[in-house]
């Protein structure tokens, strides 16, 4: 194998390991009560982490779909990611993934406004990070 191929192989393996470490860290944060017998609600850090990850993945998918220029499967891709993120984050944070949803829950009394503000911060930071990542990629 030539040198660039070996570099890409080593880089790919290193990034796969880094991704696995990040995934295990996020799981540890969001599922801290995993394995315990008590049914305690998720911590605020766990809920905000879920909102950040879910919103990041959703916004990143939307950006990639828009920037790809092909509209054939965009709606299906976005809807699939939205469904997967709601199922993944719903049990921990409620799966809001959108500041408008968080505001609506605040207005109906299902969330307190300090919670709404924290959710907004996580969602807006995730959206900015996802948009920036997509711009770097494209």
Coordinates of C-alpha atoms in Angstrom, one line a residue:
X1 CA 0.0 0.0 0.0
X2 CA 1.2 3.5 -0.7
X3 CA 1.7 6.1 2.0
X4 CA -1.5 8.2 1.4
X5 CA -3.6 5.1 1.6
X6 CA -2.0 4.0 4.9
X7 CA -2.5 7.6 6.2
X8 CA -6.2 7.5 5.4
X9 CA -6.5 4.0 6.9
X10 CA -4.9 5.1 10.2
X11 CA -6.9 8.4 10.2
X12 CA -10.1 6.5 9.7
X13 CA -9.4 4.1 12.5
X14 CA -8.4 6.9 14.9
X15 CA -11.6 8.8 14.0
X16 CA -13.7 5.7 14.5
X17 CA -12.2 5.2 17.9
X18 CA -12.7 8.9 18.8
X19 CA -16.3 8.6 17.7
X20 CA -16.8 5.6 19.9
X21 CA -15.3 7.4 22.9
X22 CA -17.6 10.4 22.3
X23 CA -20.6 8.2 22.0
X24 CA -19.8 6.3 25.2
X25 CA -19.3 9.6 27.0
X26 CA -22.7 11.0 25.8
X27 CA -24.4 7.7 26.8
X28 CA -22.8 7.9 30.2
X29 CA -24.0 11.5 30.7
X30 CA -27.5 10.9 29.4
X31 CA -28.1 7.5 31.1
X32 CA -26.4 8.0 34.4
X33 CA -29.2 6.1 36.2
X34 CA -28.7 3.1 33.9
X35 CA -28.4 0.0 36.0
X36 CA -29.8 1.4 39.2
X37 CA -33.1 0.2 40.6
X38 CA -34.5 3.7 41.2
X39 CA -36.5 5.4 38.5
X40 CA -35.1 8.9 39.0
X41 CA -35.7 11.6 36.3
X42 CA -32.8 12.5 34.1
X43 CA -30.5 15.3 35.2
X44 CA -30.5 18.6 33.5
X45 CA -27.1 17.9 32.1
X46 CA -28.5 14.7 30.5
X47 CA -31.5 16.5 29.1
X48 CA -29.5 19.3 27.7
X49 CA -26.9 16.9 26.2
X50 CA -29.8 15.0 24.5
X51 CA -31.2 18.2 23.1
X52 CA -27.8 19.3 21.8
X53 CA -27.0 16.0 20.1
X54 CA -30.5 15.6 18.7
X55 CA -30.7 19.2 17.4
X56 CA -27.2 19.0 16.0
X57 CA -28.0 15.8 14.0
X58 CA -31.3 17.3 12.7
X59 CA -29.8 20.6 11.6
X60 CA -26.7 19.0 10.1
X61 CA -29.0 16.7 8.1
X62 CA -31.1 19.6 6.9
X63 CA -27.9 21.6 5.9
X64 CA -26.4 18.6 4.1
X65 CA -29.7 18.0 2.2
X66 CA -29.9 21.7 1.2
X67 CA -26.2 21.9 0.2
X68 CA -26.2 18.7 -1.8
X69 CA -28.5 20.2 -4.4
X70 CA -30.5 17.1 -5.0
X71 CA -34.1 17.3 -3.7
X72 CA -35.1 13.8 -4.5
X73 CA -34.8 12.2 -1.1
X74 CA -34.4 15.3 1.1
X75 CA -37.8 15.1 2.8
X76 CA -37.3 11.4 3.5
X77 CA -33.9 11.9 5.0
X78 CA -34.9 14.8 7.2
X79 CA -38.1 13.0 8.4
X80 CA -36.2 9.9 9.1
X81 CA -33.5 11.7 11.1
X82 CA -36.2 13.7 13.0
X83 CA -38.1 10.5 13.9
X84 CA -34.8 8.7 15.0
X85 CA -33.7 11.7 17.1
X86 CA -37.2 12.0 18.8
X87 CA -37.1 8.3 19.6
X88 CA -33.5 8.5 20.9
X89 CA -33.9 11.7 22.9
X90 CA -37.6 11.6 23.9
X91 CA -37.3 9.4 26.9
X92 CA -34.5 11.6 28.4
X93 CA -35.3 15.2 27.4
X94 CA -38.7 15.0 25.7
X95 CA -37.2 15.3 22.2
X96 CA -38.1 18.9 21.6
X97 CA -35.2 19.6 19.2
X98 CA -36.6 23.0 18.3
X99 CA -36.8 26.2 20.2
X100 CA -40.4 26.8 19.1
X101 CA -41.4 23.5 20.6
X102 CA -39.7 24.4 23.9
X103 CA -41.4 27.8 23.9
X104 CA -44.8 26.1 23.3
X105 CA -44.2 23.8 26.2
X106 CA -43.2 26.8 28.4
X107 CA -46.4 28.7 27.4
X108 CA -48.6 25.7 28.2
X109 CA -46.9 25.2 31.6
X110 CA -45.3 21.8 30.7
X111 CA -41.8 23.3 31.2
X112 CA -40.7 26.2 33.4
X113 CA -39.2 29.2 31.7
X114 CA -35.8 28.7 33.2
X115 CA -35.9 25.2 31.7
X116 CA -37.0 26.7 28.3
X117 CA -34.0 29.1 28.4
X118 CA -31.6 26.2 29.0
X119 CA -33.1 24.2 26.3
X120 CA -32.9 27.2 23.9
X121 CA -29.3 27.6 24.7
X122 CA -28.5 23.9 24.0
X123 CA -30.6 24.0 20.8
X124 CA -29.2 27.2 19.4
X125 CA -25.6 26.2 20.2
X126 CA -26.3 22.9 18.5
X127 CA -27.8 24.6 15.4
X128 CA -24.8 26.9 15.1
X129 CA -22.4 24.1 15.5
X130 CA -24.2 21.9 12.9
X131 CA -24.4 24.8 10.4
X132 CA -20.7 25.5 10.9
X133 CA -19.8 21.9 10.5
X134 CA -21.9 21.6 7.3
X135 CA -20.2 24.8 5.9
X136 CA -16.8 23.3 6.6
X137 CA -17.8 20.1 4.9
X138 CA -19.3 21.7 1.8

